[in-house]
PDB file of N, CA and C in Angstrom:
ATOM      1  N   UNK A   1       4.441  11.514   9.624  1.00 88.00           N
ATOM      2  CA  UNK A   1       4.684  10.902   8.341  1.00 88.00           C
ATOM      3  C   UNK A   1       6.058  10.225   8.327  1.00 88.00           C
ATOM      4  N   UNK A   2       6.726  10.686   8.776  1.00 88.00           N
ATOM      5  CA  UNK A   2       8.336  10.279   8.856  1.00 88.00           C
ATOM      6  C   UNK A   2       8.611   9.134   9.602  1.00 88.00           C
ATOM      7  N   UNK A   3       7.839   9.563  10.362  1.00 91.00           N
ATOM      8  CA  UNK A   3       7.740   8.028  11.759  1.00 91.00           C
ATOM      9  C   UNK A   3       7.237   7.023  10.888  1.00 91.00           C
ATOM     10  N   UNK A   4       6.281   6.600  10.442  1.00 94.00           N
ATOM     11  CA  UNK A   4       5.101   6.252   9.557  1.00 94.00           C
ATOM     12  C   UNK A   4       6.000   5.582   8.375  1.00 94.00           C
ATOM     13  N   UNK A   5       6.965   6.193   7.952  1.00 95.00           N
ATOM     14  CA  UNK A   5       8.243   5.565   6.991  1.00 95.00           C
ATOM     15  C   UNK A   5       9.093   4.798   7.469  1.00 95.00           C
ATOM     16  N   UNK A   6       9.519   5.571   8.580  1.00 95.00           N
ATOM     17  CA  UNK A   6      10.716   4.593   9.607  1.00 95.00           C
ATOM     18  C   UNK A   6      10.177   2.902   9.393  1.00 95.00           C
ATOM     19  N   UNK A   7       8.549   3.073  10.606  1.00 96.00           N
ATOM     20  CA  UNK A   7       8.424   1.977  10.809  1.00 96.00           C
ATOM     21  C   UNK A   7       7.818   0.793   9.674  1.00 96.00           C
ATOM     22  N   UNK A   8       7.425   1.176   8.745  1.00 96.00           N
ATOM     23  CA  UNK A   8       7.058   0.439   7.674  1.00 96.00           C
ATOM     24  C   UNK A   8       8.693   0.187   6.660  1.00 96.00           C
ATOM     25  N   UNK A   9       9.626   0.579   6.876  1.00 96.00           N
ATOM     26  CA  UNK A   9      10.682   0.122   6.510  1.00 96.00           C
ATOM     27  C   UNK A   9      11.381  -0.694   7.124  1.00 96.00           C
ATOM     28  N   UNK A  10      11.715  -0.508   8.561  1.00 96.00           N
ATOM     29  CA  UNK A  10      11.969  -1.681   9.605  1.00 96.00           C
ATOM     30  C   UNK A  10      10.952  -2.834   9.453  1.00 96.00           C
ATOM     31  N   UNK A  11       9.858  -2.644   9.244  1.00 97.00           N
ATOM     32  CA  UNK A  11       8.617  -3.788   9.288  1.00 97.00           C
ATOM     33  C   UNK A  11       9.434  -4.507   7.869  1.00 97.00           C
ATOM     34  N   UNK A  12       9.439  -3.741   6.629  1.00 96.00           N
ATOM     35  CA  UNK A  12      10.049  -4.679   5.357  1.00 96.00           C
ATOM     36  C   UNK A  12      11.254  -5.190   5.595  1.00 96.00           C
ATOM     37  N   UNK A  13      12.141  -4.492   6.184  1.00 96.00           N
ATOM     38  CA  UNK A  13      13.371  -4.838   6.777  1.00 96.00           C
ATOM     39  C   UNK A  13      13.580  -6.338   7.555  1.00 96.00           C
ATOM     40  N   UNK A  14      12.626  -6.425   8.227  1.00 96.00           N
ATOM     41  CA  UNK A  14      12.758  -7.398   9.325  1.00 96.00           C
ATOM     42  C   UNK A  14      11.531  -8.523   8.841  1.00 96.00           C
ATOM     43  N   UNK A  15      10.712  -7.898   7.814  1.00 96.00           N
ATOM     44  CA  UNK A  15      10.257  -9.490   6.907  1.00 96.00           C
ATOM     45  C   UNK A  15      10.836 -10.093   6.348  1.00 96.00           C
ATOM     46  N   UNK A  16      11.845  -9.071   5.863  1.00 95.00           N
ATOM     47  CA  UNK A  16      12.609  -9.865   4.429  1.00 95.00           C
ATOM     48  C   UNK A  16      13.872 -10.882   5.213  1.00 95.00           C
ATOM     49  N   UNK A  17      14.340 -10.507   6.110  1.00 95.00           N
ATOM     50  CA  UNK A  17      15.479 -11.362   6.687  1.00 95.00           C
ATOM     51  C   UNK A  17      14.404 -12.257   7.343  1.00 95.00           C
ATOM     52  N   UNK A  18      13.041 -12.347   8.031  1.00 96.00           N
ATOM     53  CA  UNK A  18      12.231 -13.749   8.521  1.00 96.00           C
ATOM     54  C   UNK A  18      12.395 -14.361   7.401  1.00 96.00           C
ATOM     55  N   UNK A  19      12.043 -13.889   6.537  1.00 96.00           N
ATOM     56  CA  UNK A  19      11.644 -14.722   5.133  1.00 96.00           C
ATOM     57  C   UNK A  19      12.969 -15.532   4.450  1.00 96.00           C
ATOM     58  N   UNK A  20      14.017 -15.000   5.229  1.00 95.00           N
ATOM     59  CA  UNK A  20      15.752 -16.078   4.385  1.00 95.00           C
ATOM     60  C   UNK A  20      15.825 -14.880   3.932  1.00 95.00           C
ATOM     61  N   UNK A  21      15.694 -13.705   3.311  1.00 94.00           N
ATOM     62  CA  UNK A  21      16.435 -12.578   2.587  1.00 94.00           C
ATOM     63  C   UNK A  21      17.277 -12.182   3.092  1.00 94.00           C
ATOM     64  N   UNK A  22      18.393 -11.598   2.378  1.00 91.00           N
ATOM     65  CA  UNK A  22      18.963 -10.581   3.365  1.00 91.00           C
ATOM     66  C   UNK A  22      19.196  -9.660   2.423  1.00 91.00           C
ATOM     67  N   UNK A  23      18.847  -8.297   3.011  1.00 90.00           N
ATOM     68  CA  UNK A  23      18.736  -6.989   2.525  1.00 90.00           C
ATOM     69  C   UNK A  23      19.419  -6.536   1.806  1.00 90.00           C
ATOM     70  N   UNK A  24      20.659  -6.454   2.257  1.00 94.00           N
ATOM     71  CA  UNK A  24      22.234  -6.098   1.773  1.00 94.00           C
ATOM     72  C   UNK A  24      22.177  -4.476   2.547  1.00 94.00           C
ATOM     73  N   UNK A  25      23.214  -4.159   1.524  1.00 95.00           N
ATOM     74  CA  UNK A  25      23.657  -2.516   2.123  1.00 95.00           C
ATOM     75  C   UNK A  25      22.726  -1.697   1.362  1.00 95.00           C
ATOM     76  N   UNK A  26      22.235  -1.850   0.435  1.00 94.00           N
ATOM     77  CA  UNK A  26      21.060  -0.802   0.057  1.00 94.00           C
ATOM     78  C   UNK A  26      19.529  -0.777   0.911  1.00 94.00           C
ATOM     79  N   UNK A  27      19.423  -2.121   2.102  1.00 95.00           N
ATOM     80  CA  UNK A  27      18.242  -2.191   3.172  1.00 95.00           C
ATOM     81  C   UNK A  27      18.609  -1.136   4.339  1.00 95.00           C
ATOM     82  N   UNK A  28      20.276  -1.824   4.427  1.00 96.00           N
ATOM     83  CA  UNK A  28      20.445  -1.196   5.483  1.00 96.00           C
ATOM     84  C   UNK A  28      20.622  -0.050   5.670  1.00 96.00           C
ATOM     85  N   UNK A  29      21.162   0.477   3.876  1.00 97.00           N
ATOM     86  CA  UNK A  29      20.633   2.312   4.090  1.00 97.00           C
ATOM     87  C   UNK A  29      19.328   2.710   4.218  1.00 97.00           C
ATOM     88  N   UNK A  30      18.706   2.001   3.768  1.00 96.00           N
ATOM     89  CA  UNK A  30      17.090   2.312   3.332  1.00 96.00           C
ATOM     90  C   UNK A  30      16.662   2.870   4.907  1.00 96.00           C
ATOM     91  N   UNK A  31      16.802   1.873   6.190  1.00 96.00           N
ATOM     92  CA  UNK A  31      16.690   1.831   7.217  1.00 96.00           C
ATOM     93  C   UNK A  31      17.652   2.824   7.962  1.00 96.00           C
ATOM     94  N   UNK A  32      18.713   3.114   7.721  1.00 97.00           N
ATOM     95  CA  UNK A  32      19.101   3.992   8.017  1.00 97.00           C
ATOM     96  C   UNK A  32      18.691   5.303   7.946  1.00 97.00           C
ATOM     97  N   UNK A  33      18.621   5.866   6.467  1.00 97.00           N
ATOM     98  CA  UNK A  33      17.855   6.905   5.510  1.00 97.00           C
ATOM     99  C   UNK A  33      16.276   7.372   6.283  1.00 97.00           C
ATOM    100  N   UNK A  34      16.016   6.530   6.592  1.00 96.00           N
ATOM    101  CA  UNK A  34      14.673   5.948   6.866  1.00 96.00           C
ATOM    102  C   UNK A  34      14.702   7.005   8.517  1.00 96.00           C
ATOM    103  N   UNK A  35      15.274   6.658   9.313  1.00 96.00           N
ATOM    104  CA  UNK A  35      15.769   6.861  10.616  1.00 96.00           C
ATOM    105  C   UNK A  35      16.446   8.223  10.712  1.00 96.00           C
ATOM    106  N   UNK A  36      17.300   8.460   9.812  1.00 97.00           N
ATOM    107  CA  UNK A  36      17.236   9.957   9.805  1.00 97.00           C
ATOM    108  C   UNK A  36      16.507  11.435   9.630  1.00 97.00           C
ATOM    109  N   UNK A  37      15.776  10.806   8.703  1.00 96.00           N
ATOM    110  CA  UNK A  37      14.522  11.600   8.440  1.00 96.00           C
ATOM    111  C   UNK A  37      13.622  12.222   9.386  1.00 96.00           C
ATOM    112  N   UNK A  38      13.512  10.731  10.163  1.00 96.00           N
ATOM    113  CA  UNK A  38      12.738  10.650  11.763  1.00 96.00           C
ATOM    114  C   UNK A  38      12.884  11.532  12.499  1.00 96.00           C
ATOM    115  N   UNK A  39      13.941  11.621  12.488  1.00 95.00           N
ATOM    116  CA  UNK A  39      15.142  11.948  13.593  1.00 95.00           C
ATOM    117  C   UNK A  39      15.390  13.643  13.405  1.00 95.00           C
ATOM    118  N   UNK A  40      15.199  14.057  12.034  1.00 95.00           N
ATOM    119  CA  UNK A  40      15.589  15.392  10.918  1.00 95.00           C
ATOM    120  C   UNK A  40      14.073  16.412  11.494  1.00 95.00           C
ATOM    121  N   UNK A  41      13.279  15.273  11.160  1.00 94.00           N
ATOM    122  CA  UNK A  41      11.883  15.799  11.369  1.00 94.00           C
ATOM    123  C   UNK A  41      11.868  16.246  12.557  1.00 94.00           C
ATOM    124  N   UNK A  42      11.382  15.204  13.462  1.00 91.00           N
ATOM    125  CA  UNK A  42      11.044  15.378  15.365  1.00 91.00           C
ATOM    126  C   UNK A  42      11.900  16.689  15.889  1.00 91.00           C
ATOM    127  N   UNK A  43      13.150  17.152  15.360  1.00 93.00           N
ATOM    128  CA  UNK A  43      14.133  18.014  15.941  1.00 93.00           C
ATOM    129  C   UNK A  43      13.643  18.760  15.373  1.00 93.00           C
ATOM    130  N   UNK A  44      13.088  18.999  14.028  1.00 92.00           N
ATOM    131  CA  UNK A  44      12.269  20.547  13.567  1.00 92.00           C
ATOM    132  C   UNK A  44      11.309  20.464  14.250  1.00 92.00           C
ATOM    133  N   UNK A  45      10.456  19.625  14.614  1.00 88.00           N
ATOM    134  CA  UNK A  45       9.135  19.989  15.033  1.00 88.00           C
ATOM    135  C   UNK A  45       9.588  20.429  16.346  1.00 88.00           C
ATOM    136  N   UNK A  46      10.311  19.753  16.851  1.00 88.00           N
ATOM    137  CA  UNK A  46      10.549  20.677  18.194  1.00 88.00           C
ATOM    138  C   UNK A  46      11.390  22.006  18.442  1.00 88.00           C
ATOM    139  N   UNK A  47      11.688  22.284  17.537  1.00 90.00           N
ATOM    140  CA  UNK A  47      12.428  23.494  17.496  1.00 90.00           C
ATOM    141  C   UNK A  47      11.411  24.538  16.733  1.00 90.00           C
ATOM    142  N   UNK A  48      10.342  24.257  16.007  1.00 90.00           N
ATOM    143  CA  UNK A  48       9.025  25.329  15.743  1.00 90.00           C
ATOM    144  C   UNK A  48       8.419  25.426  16.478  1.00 90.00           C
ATOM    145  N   UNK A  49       8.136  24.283  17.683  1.00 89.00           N
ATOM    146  CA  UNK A  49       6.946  24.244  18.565  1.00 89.00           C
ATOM    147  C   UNK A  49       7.765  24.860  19.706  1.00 89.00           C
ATOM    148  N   UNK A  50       8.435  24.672  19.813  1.00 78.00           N
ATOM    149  CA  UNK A  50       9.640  25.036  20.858  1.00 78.00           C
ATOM    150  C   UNK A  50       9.450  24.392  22.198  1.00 78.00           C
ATOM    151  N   UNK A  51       9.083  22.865  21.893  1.00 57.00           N
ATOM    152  CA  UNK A  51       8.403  21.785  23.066  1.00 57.00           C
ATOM    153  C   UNK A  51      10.035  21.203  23.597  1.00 57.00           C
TER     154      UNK A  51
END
């Protein structure tokens, strides 16, 4: 699910600047925010699964 957020935020991320937008600093947290989560998650799952 987290992954699944990441990349559908990078995907809006990187339409909106094709498109002439630019994000500002609330995209680039978004994407950031976004990436930590990822990142928050995968390290629990591997530390329950103990993979």
């Amino acid at each position: 699910m987290a992954e699944k957020d990441y990349e559908e935020t990078v995907k809006w991320y990187k339409d909106l600047i094709a498109q002439g937008g630019h994000p500002g600093i609330v995209g680039e947290q978004a994407v950031a925010d976004a990436e930590a989560d990822r990142d928050r998650t995968a390290s629990q799952a591997q530390r329950i699964c103990g993979a």
